[in-house]
mmCIF file of C-alpha atoms in Angstrom:
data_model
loop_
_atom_site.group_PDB
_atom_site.id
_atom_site.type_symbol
_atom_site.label_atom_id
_atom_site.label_comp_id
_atom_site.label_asym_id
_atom_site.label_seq_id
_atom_site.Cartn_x
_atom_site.Cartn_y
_atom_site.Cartn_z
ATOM 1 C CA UNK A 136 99.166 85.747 96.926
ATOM 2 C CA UNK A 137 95.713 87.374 98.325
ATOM 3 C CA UNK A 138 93.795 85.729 101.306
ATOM 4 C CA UNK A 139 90.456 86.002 101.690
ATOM 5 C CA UNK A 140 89.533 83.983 104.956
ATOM 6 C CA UNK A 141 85.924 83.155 105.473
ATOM 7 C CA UNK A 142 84.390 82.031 108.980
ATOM 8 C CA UNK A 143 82.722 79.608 109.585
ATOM 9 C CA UNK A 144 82.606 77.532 107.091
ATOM 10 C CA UNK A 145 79.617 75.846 108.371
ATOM 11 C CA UNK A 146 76.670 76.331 110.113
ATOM 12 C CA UNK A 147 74.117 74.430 110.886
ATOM 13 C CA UNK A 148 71.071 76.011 113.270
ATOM 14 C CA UNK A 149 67.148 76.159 113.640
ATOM 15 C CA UNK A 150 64.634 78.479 111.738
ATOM 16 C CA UNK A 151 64.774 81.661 112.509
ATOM 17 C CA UNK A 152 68.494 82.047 114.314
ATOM 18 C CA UNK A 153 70.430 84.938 113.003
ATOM 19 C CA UNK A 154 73.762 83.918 111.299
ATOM 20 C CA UNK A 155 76.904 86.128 111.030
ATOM 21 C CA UNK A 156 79.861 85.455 108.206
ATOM 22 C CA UNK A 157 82.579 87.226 108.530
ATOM 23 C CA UNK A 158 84.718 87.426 105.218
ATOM 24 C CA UNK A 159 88.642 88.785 105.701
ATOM 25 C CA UNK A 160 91.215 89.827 103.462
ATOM 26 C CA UNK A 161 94.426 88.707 105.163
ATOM 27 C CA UNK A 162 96.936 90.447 102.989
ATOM 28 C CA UNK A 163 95.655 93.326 101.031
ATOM 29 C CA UNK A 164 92.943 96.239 101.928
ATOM 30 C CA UNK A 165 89.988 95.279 100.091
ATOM 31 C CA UNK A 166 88.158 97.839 98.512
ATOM 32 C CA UNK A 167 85.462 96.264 97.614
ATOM 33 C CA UNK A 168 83.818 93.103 98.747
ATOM 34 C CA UNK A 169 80.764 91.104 96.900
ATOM 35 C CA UNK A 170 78.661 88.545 98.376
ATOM 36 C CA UNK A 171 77.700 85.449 96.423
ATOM 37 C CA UNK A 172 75.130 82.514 96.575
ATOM 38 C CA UNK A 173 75.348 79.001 95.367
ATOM 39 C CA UNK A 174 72.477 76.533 95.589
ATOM 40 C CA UNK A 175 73.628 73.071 94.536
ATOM 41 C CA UNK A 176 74.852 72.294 91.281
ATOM 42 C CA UNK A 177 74.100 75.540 90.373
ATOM 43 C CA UNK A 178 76.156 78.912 89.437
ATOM 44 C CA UNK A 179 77.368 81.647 91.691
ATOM 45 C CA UNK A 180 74.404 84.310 92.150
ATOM 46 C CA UNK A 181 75.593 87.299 92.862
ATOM 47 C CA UNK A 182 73.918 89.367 96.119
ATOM 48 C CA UNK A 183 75.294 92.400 96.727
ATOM 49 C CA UNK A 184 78.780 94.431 96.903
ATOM 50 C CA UNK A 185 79.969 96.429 99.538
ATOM 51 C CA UNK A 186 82.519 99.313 99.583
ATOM 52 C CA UNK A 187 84.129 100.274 102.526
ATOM 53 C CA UNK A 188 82.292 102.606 104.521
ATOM 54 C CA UNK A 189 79.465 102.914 102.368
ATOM 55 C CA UNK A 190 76.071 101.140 101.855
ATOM 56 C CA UNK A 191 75.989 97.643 100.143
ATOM 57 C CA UNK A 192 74.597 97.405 96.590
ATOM 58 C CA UNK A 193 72.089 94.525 96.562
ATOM 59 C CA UNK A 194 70.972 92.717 93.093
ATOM 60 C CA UNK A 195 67.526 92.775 92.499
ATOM 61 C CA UNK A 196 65.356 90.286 94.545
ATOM 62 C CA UNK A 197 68.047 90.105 97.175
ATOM 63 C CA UNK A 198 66.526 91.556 100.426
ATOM 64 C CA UNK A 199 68.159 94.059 102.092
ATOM 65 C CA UNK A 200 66.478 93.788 105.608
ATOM 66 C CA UNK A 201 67.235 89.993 105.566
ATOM 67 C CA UNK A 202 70.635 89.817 104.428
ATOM 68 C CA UNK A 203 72.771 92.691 106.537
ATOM 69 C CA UNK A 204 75.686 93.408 105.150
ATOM 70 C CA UNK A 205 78.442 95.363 107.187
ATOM 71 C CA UNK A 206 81.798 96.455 105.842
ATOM 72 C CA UNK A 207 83.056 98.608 108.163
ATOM 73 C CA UNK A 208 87.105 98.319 107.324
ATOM 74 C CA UNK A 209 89.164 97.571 104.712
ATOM 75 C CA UNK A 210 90.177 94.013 105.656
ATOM 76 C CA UNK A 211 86.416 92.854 106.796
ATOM 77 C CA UNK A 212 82.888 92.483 105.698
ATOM 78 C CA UNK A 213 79.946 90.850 107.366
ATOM 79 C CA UNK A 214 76.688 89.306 105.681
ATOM 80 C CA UNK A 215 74.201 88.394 108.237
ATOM 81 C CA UNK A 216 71.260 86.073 107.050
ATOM 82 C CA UNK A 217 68.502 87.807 109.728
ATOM 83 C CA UNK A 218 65.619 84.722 111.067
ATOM 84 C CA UNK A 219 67.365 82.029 108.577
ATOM 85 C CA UNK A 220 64.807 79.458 107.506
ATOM 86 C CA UNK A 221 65.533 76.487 105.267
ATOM 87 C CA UNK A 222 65.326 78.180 102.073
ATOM 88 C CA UNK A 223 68.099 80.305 103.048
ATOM 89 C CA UNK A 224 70.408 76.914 103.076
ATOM 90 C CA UNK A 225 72.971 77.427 100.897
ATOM 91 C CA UNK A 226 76.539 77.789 100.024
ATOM 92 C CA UNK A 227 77.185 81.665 100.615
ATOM 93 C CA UNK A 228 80.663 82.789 99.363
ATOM 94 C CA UNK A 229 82.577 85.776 99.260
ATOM 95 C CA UNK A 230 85.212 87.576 97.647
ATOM 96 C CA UNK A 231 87.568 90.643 97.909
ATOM 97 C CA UNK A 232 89.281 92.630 95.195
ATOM 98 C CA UNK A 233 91.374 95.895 95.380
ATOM 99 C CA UNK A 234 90.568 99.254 93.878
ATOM 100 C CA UNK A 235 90.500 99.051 90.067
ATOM 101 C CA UNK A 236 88.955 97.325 87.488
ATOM 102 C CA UNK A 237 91.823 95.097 86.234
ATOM 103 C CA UNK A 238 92.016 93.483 89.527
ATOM 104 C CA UNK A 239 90.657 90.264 90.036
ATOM 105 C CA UNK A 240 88.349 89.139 92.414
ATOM 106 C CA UNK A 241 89.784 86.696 95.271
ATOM 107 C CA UNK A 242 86.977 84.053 96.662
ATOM 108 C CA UNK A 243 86.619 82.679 100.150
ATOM 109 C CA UNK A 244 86.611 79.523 100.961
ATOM 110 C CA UNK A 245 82.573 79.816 101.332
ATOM 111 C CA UNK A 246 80.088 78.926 104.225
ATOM 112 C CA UNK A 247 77.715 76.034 103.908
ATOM 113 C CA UNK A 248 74.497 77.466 105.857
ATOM 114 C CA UNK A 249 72.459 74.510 106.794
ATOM 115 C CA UNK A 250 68.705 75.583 108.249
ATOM 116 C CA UNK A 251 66.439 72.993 109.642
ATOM 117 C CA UNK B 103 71.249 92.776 80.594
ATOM 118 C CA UNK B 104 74.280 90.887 80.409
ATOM 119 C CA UNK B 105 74.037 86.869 80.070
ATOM 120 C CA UNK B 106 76.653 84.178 80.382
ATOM 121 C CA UNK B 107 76.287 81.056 78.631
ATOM 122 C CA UNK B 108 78.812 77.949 78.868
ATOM 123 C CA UNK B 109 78.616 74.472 77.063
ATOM 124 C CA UNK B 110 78.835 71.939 77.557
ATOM 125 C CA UNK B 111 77.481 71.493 80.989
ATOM 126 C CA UNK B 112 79.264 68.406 80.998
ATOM 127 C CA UNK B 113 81.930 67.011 79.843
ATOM 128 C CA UNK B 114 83.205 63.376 80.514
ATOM 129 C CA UNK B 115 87.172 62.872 79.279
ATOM 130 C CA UNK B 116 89.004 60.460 78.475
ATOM 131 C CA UNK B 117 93.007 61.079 79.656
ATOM 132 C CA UNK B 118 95.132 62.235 76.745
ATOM 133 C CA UNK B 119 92.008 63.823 75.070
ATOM 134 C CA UNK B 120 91.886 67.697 73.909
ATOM 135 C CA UNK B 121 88.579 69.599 74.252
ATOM 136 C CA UNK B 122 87.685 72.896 74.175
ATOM 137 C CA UNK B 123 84.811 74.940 76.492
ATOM 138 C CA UNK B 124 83.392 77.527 75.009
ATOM 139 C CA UNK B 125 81.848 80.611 77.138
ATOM 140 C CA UNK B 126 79.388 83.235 75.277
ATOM 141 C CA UNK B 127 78.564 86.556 76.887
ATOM 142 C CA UNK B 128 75.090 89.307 75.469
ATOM 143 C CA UNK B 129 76.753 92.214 75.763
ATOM 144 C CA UNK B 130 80.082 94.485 75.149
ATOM 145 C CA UNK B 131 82.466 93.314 77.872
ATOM 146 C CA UNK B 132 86.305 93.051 78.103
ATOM 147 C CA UNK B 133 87.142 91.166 81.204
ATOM 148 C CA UNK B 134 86.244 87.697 81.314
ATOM 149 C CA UNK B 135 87.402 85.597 83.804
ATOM 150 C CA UNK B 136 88.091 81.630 84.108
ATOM 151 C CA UNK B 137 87.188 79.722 87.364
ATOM 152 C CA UNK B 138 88.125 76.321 88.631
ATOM 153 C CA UNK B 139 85.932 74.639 91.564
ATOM 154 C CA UNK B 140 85.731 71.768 93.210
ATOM 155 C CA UNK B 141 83.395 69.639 94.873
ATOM 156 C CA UNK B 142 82.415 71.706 98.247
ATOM 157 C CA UNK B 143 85.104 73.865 97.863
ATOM 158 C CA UNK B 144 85.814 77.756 96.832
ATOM 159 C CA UNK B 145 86.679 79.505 93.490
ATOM 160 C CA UNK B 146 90.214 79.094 92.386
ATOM 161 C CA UNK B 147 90.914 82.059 89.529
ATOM 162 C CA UNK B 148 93.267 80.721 86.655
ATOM 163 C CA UNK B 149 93.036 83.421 84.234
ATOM 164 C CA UNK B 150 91.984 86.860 83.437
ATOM 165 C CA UNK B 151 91.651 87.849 79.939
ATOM 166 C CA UNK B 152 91.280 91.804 79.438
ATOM 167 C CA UNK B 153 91.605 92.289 75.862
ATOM 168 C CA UNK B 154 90.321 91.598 72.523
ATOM 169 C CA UNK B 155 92.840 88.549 70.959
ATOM 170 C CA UNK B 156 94.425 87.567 75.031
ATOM 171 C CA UNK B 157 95.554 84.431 75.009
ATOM 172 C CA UNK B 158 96.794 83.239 78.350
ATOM 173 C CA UNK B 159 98.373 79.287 79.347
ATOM 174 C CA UNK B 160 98.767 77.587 82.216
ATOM 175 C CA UNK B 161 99.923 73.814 82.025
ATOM 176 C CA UNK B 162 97.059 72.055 80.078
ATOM 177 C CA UNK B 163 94.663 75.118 79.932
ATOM 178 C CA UNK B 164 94.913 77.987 77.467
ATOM 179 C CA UNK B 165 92.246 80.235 77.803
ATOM 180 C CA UNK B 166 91.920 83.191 74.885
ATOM 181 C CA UNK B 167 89.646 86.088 74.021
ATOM 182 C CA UNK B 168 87.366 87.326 71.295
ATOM 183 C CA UNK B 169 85.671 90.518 72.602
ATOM 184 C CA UNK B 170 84.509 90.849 68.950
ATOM 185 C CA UNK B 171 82.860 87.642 68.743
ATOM 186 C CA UNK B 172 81.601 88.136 72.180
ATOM 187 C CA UNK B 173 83.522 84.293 73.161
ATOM 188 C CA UNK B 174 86.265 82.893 75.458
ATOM 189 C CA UNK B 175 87.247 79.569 74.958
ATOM 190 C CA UNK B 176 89.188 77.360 77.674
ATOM 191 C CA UNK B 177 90.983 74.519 76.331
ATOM 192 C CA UNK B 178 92.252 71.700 77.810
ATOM 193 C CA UNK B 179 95.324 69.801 75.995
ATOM 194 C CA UNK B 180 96.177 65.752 77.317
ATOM 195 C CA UNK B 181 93.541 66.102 79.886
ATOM 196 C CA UNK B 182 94.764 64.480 83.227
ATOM 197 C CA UNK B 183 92.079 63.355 86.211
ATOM 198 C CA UNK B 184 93.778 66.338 88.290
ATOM 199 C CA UNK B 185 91.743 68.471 85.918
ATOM 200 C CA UNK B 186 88.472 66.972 87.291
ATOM 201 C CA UNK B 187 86.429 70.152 88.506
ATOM 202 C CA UNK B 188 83.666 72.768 87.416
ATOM 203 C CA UNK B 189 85.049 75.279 85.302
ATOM 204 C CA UNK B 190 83.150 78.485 85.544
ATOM 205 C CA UNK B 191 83.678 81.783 83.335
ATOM 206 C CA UNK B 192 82.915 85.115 84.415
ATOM 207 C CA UNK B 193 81.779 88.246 83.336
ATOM 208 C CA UNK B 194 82.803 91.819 84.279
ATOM 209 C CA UNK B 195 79.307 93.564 84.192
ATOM 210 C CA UNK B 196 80.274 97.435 85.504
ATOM 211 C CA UNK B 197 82.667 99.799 86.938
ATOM 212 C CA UNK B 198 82.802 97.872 90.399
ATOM 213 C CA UNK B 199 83.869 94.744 88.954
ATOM 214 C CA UNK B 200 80.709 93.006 89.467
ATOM 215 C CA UNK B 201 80.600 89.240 87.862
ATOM 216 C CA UNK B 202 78.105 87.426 86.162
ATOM 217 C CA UNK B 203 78.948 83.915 85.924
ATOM 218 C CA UNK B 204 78.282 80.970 83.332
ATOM 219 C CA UNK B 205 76.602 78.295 84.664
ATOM 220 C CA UNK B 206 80.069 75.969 84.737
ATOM 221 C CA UNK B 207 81.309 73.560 83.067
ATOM 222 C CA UNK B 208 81.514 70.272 85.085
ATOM 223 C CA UNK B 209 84.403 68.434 83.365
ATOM 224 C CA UNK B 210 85.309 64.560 84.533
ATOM 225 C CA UNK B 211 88.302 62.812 82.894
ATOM 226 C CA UNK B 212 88.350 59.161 83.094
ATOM 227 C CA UNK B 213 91.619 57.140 82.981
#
């Protein structure tokens, strides 16, 4: 079945680091990639999705300039939390799906972001 | 704009019980997807339903459709403690298969 590797799957660093995730699709060229958020107990927010070679569509009140998203190839996409402080802690998954609607979306295993 | 609403929130089980989740969506959609989760994990899919009347099953969960009524159901038959998790529906909101999700379902069946 589809692989969607995420790395790392946790981090844990000082106010105002930079953090990269990297989210793969081992198996299949992922069209498009989206980029979720999950405080706990809570439901998956959706932040953006990204299309290969083209600009990342963020949700409203997600900031672009803070969370960089890259997705520069069909197997990878990057979301980069810029100067992280401890409201940014979360659980930050992503997923990958191929072209067309009727496809469904395949989920990382997520990255617990931890910001002291 | 398009709104997902699950109950119960929670749901405690007894083994051998039936129940059913039920998953309401605001607006015209027909893609609605089913979630499993557990504790500190990922997303596991276990169905997609893409038309009005689907009815998919998979061991103990059948999951069906009513684009109509605006409602997917999930329901659990001779629930085991395996089936211990957050169950989350899904939305399809647009033409890039972007998903709004229900808040889940966090189910607990008790021996």
């Amino acid at each position: 079945g589809a692989v969607v590797s995420q790395h790392p799957s946790r981090v844990i660093c000082k106010s105002g680091t930079s953090v990269k995730i990297e989210c793969r699709s081992l198996d299949f060229q992922a069209t498009t990639m989206f980029w979720y958020r999950q405080f706990p107990k809570q439901s998956l927010m959706l932040m953006a999705t990204s299309n290969e070679g083209s600009k990342a569509t963020y949700e409203q009140g997600v900031e672009k300039d803070k969370f960089l998203i890259n997705h520069a190839s069909l197997t990878l996409s990057t979301l980069t939390v810029t100067s992280a402080h401890p409201e940014d802690s979360s659980f930050y998954i992503c997923s990958a799906s191929t072209a067309g609607r009727n496809q469904p979306q395949h989920f990382g295993d997520g990255t617990r972001l931890s910001i002291l | 704009e398009l709104k997902v609403e699950q109950n119960p929130l929670f749901l405690s089980m007894q083994e051998g019980k039936n129940y059913t989740i039920y998953c309401n969506y605001s607006t015209t959609s027909d893609r609605l997807y089913w979630y499993r989760q557990d504790p500190g994990k990922s997303l596991e899919s276990l169905f997609v339903l893409l038309s009005n009347g689907a009815v998919k099953q998979e061991g103990r969960l059948m999951a069906s459709l009513d684009t109509k009524a605006r409602l997917s159901t999930l329901h659990i038959t001779a629930a085991v403690h395996d089936l211990s998790a957050t169950y989350f529906c899904a939305v399809d909101r647009g033409s890039q298969g972007n998903l709004i999700f229900g808040k889940g379902t966090k189910l607990s069946v008790k021996p």
